[in-house]
């Protein structure tokens, strides 16, 4: 019932709580479609940080229901959508068959993994992506276990919640006490043996992006 109500919400101005089309304020940065993750997640911005995906293998760790994995499967040679629950793995398989053209379905592989290990084969992937997942892991040891599954020079991208307060937050944003600051994420990557490439703290409203590479 609540989901149905959310889907009926218009694009609102958060300053005057009016439909954006009728908004009298100069407040473009406060306008967000609360029922649509695409509006604030900006998947194209995140995907751009992954680099050229043609003929590449991507591991989407913590893939959930496939928000990114389904998009990536249309660009990459293969996408390994990793999750820790069988329920999400089954949903990923269903979404793949519903949303991807027949010729692209073989590119998306839902893969079950334990909490403590990514379940990647040796030098299997060119790109590793974590979106709203690393705050749960927060582990240098886990990052070290990712490295053997990455090809030399492979890229790793972490997108996670900013450690700050917001006037408005998306429905699925975790409490501030559970978030991990961008500096902590960078420190963990370096401690695990990655080379930091670039960090973005203003590309997304609610999340930061940290890009790192496996050192050859």
PDB file of C-alpha atoms in Angstrom:
ATOM      1  CA  UNK A   1       0.000   0.000   0.000  1.00  0.00           C
ATOM      2  CA  UNK A   2       2.796   2.436   0.943  1.00  0.00           C
ATOM      3  CA  UNK A   3       4.629   1.696  -2.306  1.00  0.00           C
ATOM      4  CA  UNK A   4       1.488   2.515  -4.279  1.00  0.00           C
ATOM      5  CA  UNK A   5       1.208   5.834  -2.475  1.00  0.00           C
ATOM      6  CA  UNK A   6       4.865   6.650  -3.178  1.00  0.00           C
ATOM      7  CA  UNK A   7       4.400   5.977  -6.855  1.00  0.00           C
ATOM      8  CA  UNK A   8       1.615   8.554  -6.915  1.00  0.00           C
ATOM      9  CA  UNK A   9       3.771  11.312  -5.437  1.00  0.00           C
ATOM     10  CA  UNK A  10       4.498  14.172  -7.857  1.00  0.00           C
ATOM     11  CA  UNK A  11       7.837  15.848  -8.368  1.00  0.00           C
ATOM     12  CA  UNK A  12       7.934  18.124  -5.317  1.00  0.00           C
ATOM     13  CA  UNK A  13       9.856  21.178  -4.230  1.00  0.00           C
ATOM     14  CA  UNK A  14      11.093  20.455  -0.726  1.00  0.00           C
ATOM     15  CA  UNK A  15      11.130  24.122   0.259  1.00  0.00           C
ATOM     16  CA  UNK A  16       7.487  24.965  -0.404  1.00  0.00           C
ATOM     17  CA  UNK A  17       6.053  21.417  -0.767  1.00  0.00           C
ATOM     18  CA  UNK A  18       4.318  22.221  -4.025  1.00  0.00           C
ATOM     19  CA  UNK A  19       4.452  20.394  -7.361  1.00  0.00           C
ATOM     20  CA  UNK A  20       7.718  21.356  -9.020  1.00  0.00           C
ATOM     21  CA  UNK A  21       5.839  22.752 -12.013  1.00  0.00           C
ATOM     22  CA  UNK A  22       4.121  25.303  -9.715  1.00  0.00           C
ATOM     23  CA  UNK A  23       7.134  26.021  -7.516  1.00  0.00           C
ATOM     24  CA  UNK A  24       7.721  29.770  -6.961  1.00  0.00           C
ATOM     25  CA  UNK A  25      11.156  29.218  -5.389  1.00  0.00           C
ATOM     26  CA  UNK A  26      14.622  29.329  -6.924  1.00  0.00           C
ATOM     27  CA  UNK A  27      15.469  25.914  -5.507  1.00  0.00           C
ATOM     28  CA  UNK A  28      16.440  23.519  -8.290  1.00  0.00           C
ATOM     29  CA  UNK A  29      18.815  21.629  -5.984  1.00  0.00           C
ATOM     30  CA  UNK A  30      15.929  20.753  -3.673  1.00  0.00           C
ATOM     31  CA  UNK A  31      13.708  19.215  -6.342  1.00  0.00           C
ATOM     32  CA  UNK A  32      13.669  15.423  -6.321  1.00  0.00           C
ATOM     33  CA  UNK A  33      11.278  12.726  -7.393  1.00  0.00           C
ATOM     34  CA  UNK A  34      10.968  10.707  -4.193  1.00  0.00           C
ATOM     35  CA  UNK A  35       9.481   7.630  -5.862  1.00  0.00           C
ATOM     36  CA  UNK A  36      12.218   7.291  -8.493  1.00  0.00           C
ATOM     37  CA  UNK A  37      15.708   6.195  -7.474  1.00  0.00           C
ATOM     38  CA  UNK A  38      17.032   7.158 -10.891  1.00  0.00           C
ATOM     39  CA  UNK A  39      16.435  10.842 -10.112  1.00  0.00           C
ATOM     40  CA  UNK A  40      18.914  10.955  -7.227  1.00  0.00           C
ATOM     41  CA  UNK A  41      21.109   7.920  -7.960  1.00  0.00           C
ATOM     42  CA  UNK A  42      22.093   9.198 -11.419  1.00  0.00           C
ATOM     43  CA  UNK A  43      23.236   5.787 -12.704  1.00  0.00           C
ATOM     44  CA  UNK A  44      24.848   7.297 -15.797  1.00  0.00           C
ATOM     45  CA  UNK A  45      27.200   9.323 -13.559  1.00  0.00           C
ATOM     46  CA  UNK A  46      28.211   6.206 -11.631  1.00  0.00           C
ATOM     47  CA  UNK A  47      28.622   4.070 -14.755  1.00  0.00           C
ATOM     48  CA  UNK A  48      30.860   6.699 -16.346  1.00  0.00           C
ATOM     49  CA  UNK A  49      33.381   6.210 -13.514  1.00  0.00           C
ATOM     50  CA  UNK A  50      33.685   2.519 -14.420  1.00  0.00           C
ATOM     51  CA  UNK A  51      35.449   3.347 -17.688  1.00  0.00           C
ATOM     52  CA  UNK A  52      34.976   1.657 -21.058  1.00  0.00           C
ATOM     53  CA  UNK A  53      32.937  -1.508 -20.471  1.00  0.00           C
ATOM     54  CA  UNK A  54      33.099  -2.966 -23.947  1.00  0.00           C
ATOM     55  CA  UNK A  55      34.333  -6.581 -23.731  1.00  0.00           C
ATOM     56  CA  UNK A  56      34.772  -6.170 -19.948  1.00  0.00           C
ATOM     57  CA  UNK A  57      33.575  -8.331 -17.051  1.00  0.00           C
ATOM     58  CA  UNK A  58      31.967  -6.455 -14.151  1.00  0.00           C
ATOM     59  CA  UNK A  59      31.259  -7.692 -10.633  1.00  0.00           C
ATOM     60  CA  UNK A  60      28.371  -5.843  -8.982  1.00  0.00           C
ATOM     61  CA  UNK A  61      28.805  -6.737  -5.306  1.00  0.00           C
ATOM     62  CA  UNK A  62      25.605  -6.309  -3.316  1.00  0.00           C
ATOM     63  CA  UNK A  63      23.564  -6.225  -6.523  1.00  0.00           C
ATOM     64  CA  UNK A  64      20.207  -6.410  -4.752  1.00  0.00           C
ATOM     65  CA  UNK A  65      17.412  -6.545  -7.319  1.00  0.00           C
ATOM     66  CA  UNK A  66      19.658  -5.457 -10.166  1.00  0.00           C
ATOM     67  CA  UNK A  67      19.351  -1.660 -10.376  1.00  0.00           C
ATOM     68  CA  UNK A  68      22.887  -1.414 -11.760  1.00  0.00           C
ATOM     69  CA  UNK A  69      23.461  -4.994 -12.910  1.00  0.00           C
ATOM     70  CA  UNK A  70      20.622  -4.823 -15.463  1.00  0.00           C
ATOM     71  CA  UNK A  71      21.966  -1.570 -16.894  1.00  0.00           C
ATOM     72  CA  UNK A  72      25.535  -2.837 -16.986  1.00  0.00           C
ATOM     73  CA  UNK A  73      24.523  -6.030 -18.788  1.00  0.00           C
ATOM     74  CA  UNK A  74      23.534  -3.877 -21.744  1.00  0.00           C
ATOM     75  CA  UNK A  75      27.060  -2.458 -21.969  1.00  0.00           C
ATOM     76  CA  UNK A  76      29.559  -5.015 -20.668  1.00  0.00           C
ATOM     77  CA  UNK A  77      30.548  -8.415 -22.008  1.00  0.00           C
ATOM     78  CA  UNK A  78      29.445 -10.049 -18.745  1.00  0.00           C
ATOM     79  CA  UNK A  79      28.078  -8.912 -15.384  1.00  0.00           C
ATOM     80  CA  UNK A  80      28.360 -11.026 -12.236  1.00  0.00           C
ATOM     81  CA  UNK A  81      25.572  -9.837  -9.941  1.00  0.00           C
ATOM     82  CA  UNK A  82      26.708 -10.911  -6.472  1.00  0.00           C
ATOM     83  CA  UNK A  83      24.415 -11.042  -3.466  1.00  0.00           C
ATOM     84  CA  UNK A  84      24.309 -12.846  -0.127  1.00  0.00           C
ATOM     85  CA  UNK A  85      20.646 -13.923  -0.125  1.00  0.00           C
ATOM     86  CA  UNK A  86      19.007 -16.566  -2.285  1.00  0.00           C
ATOM     87  CA  UNK A  87      15.891 -14.407  -2.445  1.00  0.00           C
ATOM     88  CA  UNK A  88      17.780 -11.614  -4.220  1.00  0.00           C
ATOM     89  CA  UNK A  89      19.530 -14.097  -6.510  1.00  0.00           C
ATOM     90  CA  UNK A  90      16.140 -15.474  -7.571  1.00  0.00           C
ATOM     91  CA  UNK A  91      14.769 -11.968  -8.112  1.00  0.00           C
ATOM     92  CA  UNK A  92      17.833 -11.058 -10.171  1.00  0.00           C
ATOM     93  CA  UNK A  93      17.227 -14.074 -12.424  1.00  0.00           C
ATOM     94  CA  UNK A  94      13.572 -13.129 -12.829  1.00  0.00           C
ATOM     95  CA  UNK A  95      14.387  -9.488 -13.571  1.00  0.00           C
ATOM     96  CA  UNK A  96      17.014 -10.544 -16.107  1.00  0.00           C
ATOM     97  CA  UNK A  97      14.469 -12.631 -18.015  1.00  0.00           C
ATOM     98  CA  UNK A  98      11.821  -9.915 -17.809  1.00  0.00           C
ATOM     99  CA  UNK A  99      13.864  -6.826 -18.634  1.00  0.00           C
ATOM    100  CA  UNK A 100      16.762  -7.860 -20.858  1.00  0.00           C
ATOM    101  CA  UNK A 101      16.447  -8.785 -24.537  1.00  0.00           C
ATOM    102  CA  UNK A 102      16.974 -12.481 -25.200  1.00  0.00           C
ATOM    103  CA  UNK A 103      20.391 -11.825 -26.718  1.00  0.00           C
ATOM    104  CA  UNK A 104      21.638 -10.024 -23.575  1.00  0.00           C
ATOM    105  CA  UNK A 105      20.343 -12.367 -20.879  1.00  0.00           C
ATOM    106  CA  UNK A 106      23.442 -14.558 -21.024  1.00  0.00           C
ATOM    107  CA  UNK A 107      25.547 -11.553 -20.023  1.00  0.00           C
ATOM    108  CA  UNK A 108      24.044 -11.374 -16.524  1.00  0.00           C
ATOM    109  CA  UNK A 109      25.005 -14.061 -14.019  1.00  0.00           C
ATOM    110  CA  UNK A 110      23.403 -13.885 -10.553  1.00  0.00           C
ATOM    111  CA  UNK A 111      25.892 -15.389  -8.095  1.00  0.00           C
ATOM    112  CA  UNK A 112      25.405 -16.241  -4.426  1.00  0.00           C
ATOM    113  CA  UNK A 113      28.291 -15.377  -2.115  1.00  0.00           C
ATOM    114  CA  UNK A 114      28.873 -15.529   1.640  1.00  0.00           C
ATOM    115  CA  UNK A 115      29.075 -12.315   3.663  1.00  0.00           C
ATOM    116  CA  UNK A 116      32.820 -12.659   4.169  1.00  0.00           C
ATOM    117  CA  UNK A 117      33.909 -13.443   0.594  1.00  0.00           C
ATOM    118  CA  UNK A 118      33.033 -12.121  -2.921  1.00  0.00           C
ATOM    119  CA  UNK A 119      33.156 -15.593  -4.500  1.00  0.00           C
ATOM    120  CA  UNK A 120      35.153 -14.500  -7.547  1.00  0.00           C
ATOM    121  CA  UNK A 121      37.415 -16.756  -9.563  1.00  0.00           C
ATOM    122  CA  UNK A 122      41.076 -15.851 -10.092  1.00  0.00           C
ATOM    123  CA  UNK A 123      41.502 -12.744 -12.280  1.00  0.00           C
ATOM    124  CA  UNK A 124      37.895 -13.003 -13.383  1.00  0.00           C
ATOM    125  CA  UNK A 125      36.817  -9.358 -13.564  1.00  0.00           C
ATOM    126  CA  UNK A 126      37.911  -6.032 -15.012  1.00  0.00           C
ATOM    127  CA  UNK A 127      35.676  -3.870 -12.814  1.00  0.00           C
ATOM    128  CA  UNK A 128      34.239  -4.236  -9.300  1.00  0.00           C
ATOM    129  CA  UNK A 129      31.329  -2.061  -8.188  1.00  0.00           C
ATOM    130  CA  UNK A 130      29.903  -1.566  -4.686  1.00  0.00           C
ATOM    131  CA  UNK A 131      26.783   0.634  -4.431  1.00  0.00           C
ATOM    132  CA  UNK A 132      25.276   1.217  -0.981  1.00  0.00           C
ATOM    133  CA  UNK A 133      27.045  -1.957   0.148  1.00  0.00           C
ATOM    134  CA  UNK A 134      30.432  -1.105   1.606  1.00  0.00           C
ATOM    135  CA  UNK A 135      28.966   0.542   4.712  1.00  0.00           C
ATOM    136  CA  UNK A 136      27.733  -2.958   5.638  1.00  0.00           C
ATOM    137  CA  UNK A 137      31.089  -4.619   4.943  1.00  0.00           C
ATOM    138  CA  UNK A 138      33.542  -1.993   6.261  1.00  0.00           C
ATOM    139  CA  UNK A 139      36.382  -4.493   6.075  1.00  0.00           C
ATOM    140  CA  UNK A 140      39.954  -4.274   4.837  1.00  0.00           C
ATOM    141  CA  UNK A 141      40.077  -8.078   4.849  1.00  0.00           C
ATOM    142  CA  UNK A 142      37.097  -8.257   2.495  1.00  0.00           C
ATOM    143  CA  UNK A 143      38.761  -5.817   0.100  1.00  0.00           C
ATOM    144  CA  UNK A 144      41.886  -7.974   0.151  1.00  0.00           C
ATOM    145  CA  UNK A 145      39.748 -10.998  -0.773  1.00  0.00           C
ATOM    146  CA  UNK A 146      38.431  -9.092  -3.798  1.00  0.00           C
ATOM    147  CA  UNK A 147      41.908  -8.495  -5.219  1.00  0.00           C
ATOM    148  CA  UNK A 148      42.658 -12.068  -6.452  1.00  0.00           C
ATOM    149  CA  UNK A 149      39.461 -11.986  -8.514  1.00  0.00           C
ATOM    150  CA  UNK A 150      40.556  -8.825 -10.337  1.00  0.00           C
ATOM    151  CA  UNK A 151      42.670  -8.744 -13.459  1.00  0.00           C
ATOM    152  CA  UNK A 152      45.900  -6.692 -13.328  1.00  0.00           C
ATOM    153  CA  UNK A 153      45.037  -3.002 -13.379  1.00  0.00           C
ATOM    154  CA  UNK A 154      41.326  -3.701 -12.797  1.00  0.00           C
ATOM    155  CA  UNK A 155      39.185  -0.893 -11.405  1.00  0.00           C
ATOM    156  CA  UNK A 156      37.163  -0.857  -8.185  1.00  0.00           C
ATOM    157  CA  UNK A 157      34.438   1.733  -7.537  1.00  0.00           C
ATOM    158  CA  UNK A 158      32.687   2.314  -4.221  1.00  0.00           C
ATOM    159  CA  UNK A 159      29.519   4.415  -4.088  1.00  0.00           C
ATOM    160  CA  UNK A 160      28.226   4.941  -0.569  1.00  0.00           C
ATOM    161  CA  UNK A 161      26.205   7.258   1.641  1.00  0.00           C
ATOM    162  CA  UNK A 162      27.748  10.557   2.704  1.00  0.00           C
ATOM    163  CA  UNK A 163      28.336  10.954   6.426  1.00  0.00           C
ATOM    164  CA  UNK A 164      26.298  14.128   6.836  1.00  0.00           C
ATOM    165  CA  UNK A 165      22.777  15.312   7.558  1.00  0.00           C
ATOM    166  CA  UNK A 166      20.288  16.222   4.843  1.00  0.00           C
ATOM    167  CA  UNK A 167      17.026  18.138   4.907  1.00  0.00           C
ATOM    168  CA  UNK A 168      15.578  15.338   2.811  1.00  0.00           C
ATOM    169  CA  UNK A 169      16.776  11.740   2.506  1.00  0.00           C
ATOM    170  CA  UNK A 170      15.771   8.941   0.107  1.00  0.00           C
ATOM    171  CA  UNK A 171      13.508   6.285   1.645  1.00  0.00           C
ATOM    172  CA  UNK A 172      16.270   3.643   1.744  1.00  0.00           C
ATOM    173  CA  UNK A 173      19.053   5.814   3.143  1.00  0.00           C
ATOM    174  CA  UNK A 174      20.574   4.267   6.270  1.00  0.00           C
ATOM    175  CA  UNK A 175      20.913   6.157   9.582  1.00  0.00           C
ATOM    176  CA  UNK A 176      23.954   8.378   9.812  1.00  0.00           C
ATOM    177  CA  UNK A 177      25.393   6.214  12.595  1.00  0.00           C
ATOM    178  CA  UNK A 178      25.666   3.309  10.125  1.00  0.00           C
ATOM    179  CA  UNK A 179      27.456   5.207   7.357  1.00  0.00           C
ATOM    180  CA  UNK A 180      31.167   5.222   6.627  1.00  0.00           C
ATOM    181  CA  UNK A 181      32.879   8.495   5.769  1.00  0.00           C
ATOM    182  CA  UNK A 182      34.700   8.939   2.479  1.00  0.00           C
ATOM    183  CA  UNK A 183      38.057   9.297   4.263  1.00  0.00           C
ATOM    184  CA  UNK A 184      37.590   5.977   6.049  1.00  0.00           C
ATOM    185  CA  UNK A 185      36.744   4.270   2.765  1.00  0.00           C
ATOM    186  CA  UNK A 186      39.872   5.693   1.148  1.00  0.00           C
ATOM    187  CA  UNK A 187      42.031   4.580   4.088  1.00  0.00           C
ATOM    188  CA  UNK A 188      40.636   1.029   3.917  1.00  0.00           C
ATOM    189  CA  UNK A 189      41.296   0.787   0.193  1.00  0.00           C
ATOM    190  CA  UNK A 190      44.892   1.871   0.631  1.00  0.00           C
ATOM    191  CA  UNK A 191      45.365  -0.474   3.591  1.00  0.00           C
ATOM    192  CA  UNK A 192      44.078  -3.342   1.437  1.00  0.00           C
ATOM    193  CA  UNK A 193      46.666  -2.564  -1.249  1.00  0.00           C
ATOM    194  CA  UNK A 194      44.652  -0.572  -3.791  1.00  0.00           C
ATOM    195  CA  UNK A 195      45.850   2.569  -5.534  1.00  0.00           C
ATOM    196  CA  UNK A 196      43.438   5.478  -5.204  1.00  0.00           C
ATOM    197  CA  UNK A 197      42.589   7.047  -8.561  1.00  0.00           C
ATOM    198  CA  UNK A 198      39.978   9.686  -7.806  1.00  0.00           C
ATOM    199  CA  UNK A 199      37.213  10.560  -5.366  1.00  0.00           C
ATOM    200  CA  UNK A 200      33.992  12.450  -6.086  1.00  0.00           C
ATOM    201  CA  UNK A 201      32.171  14.085  -3.178  1.00  0.00           C
ATOM    202  CA  UNK A 202      29.869  16.320  -5.201  1.00  0.00           C
ATOM    203  CA  UNK A 203      28.877  14.243  -8.234  1.00  0.00           C
ATOM    204  CA  UNK A 204      25.880  12.792  -6.362  1.00  0.00           C
ATOM    205  CA  UNK A 205      23.673  14.507  -3.799  1.00  0.00           C
ATOM    206  CA  UNK A 206      23.562  11.756  -1.171  1.00  0.00           C
ATOM    207  CA  UNK A 207      26.587   9.601  -2.000  1.00  0.00           C
ATOM    208  CA  UNK A 208      30.286   9.858  -2.623  1.00  0.00           C
ATOM    209  CA  UNK A 209      32.239   7.888  -5.219  1.00  0.00           C
ATOM    210  CA  UNK A 210      35.747   6.509  -4.691  1.00  0.00           C
ATOM    211  CA  UNK A 211      37.661   5.001  -7.629  1.00  0.00           C
ATOM    212  CA  UNK A 212      40.673   2.752  -7.049  1.00  0.00           C
ATOM    213  CA  UNK A 213      42.741   0.267  -9.038  1.00  0.00           C
ATOM    214  CA  UNK A 214      44.451  -3.024  -8.369  1.00  0.00           C
ATOM    215  CA  UNK A 215      48.184  -2.403  -8.321  1.00  0.00           C
ATOM    216  CA  UNK A 216      50.088  -4.447 -10.863  1.00  0.00           C
TER     217      UNK A 216
END
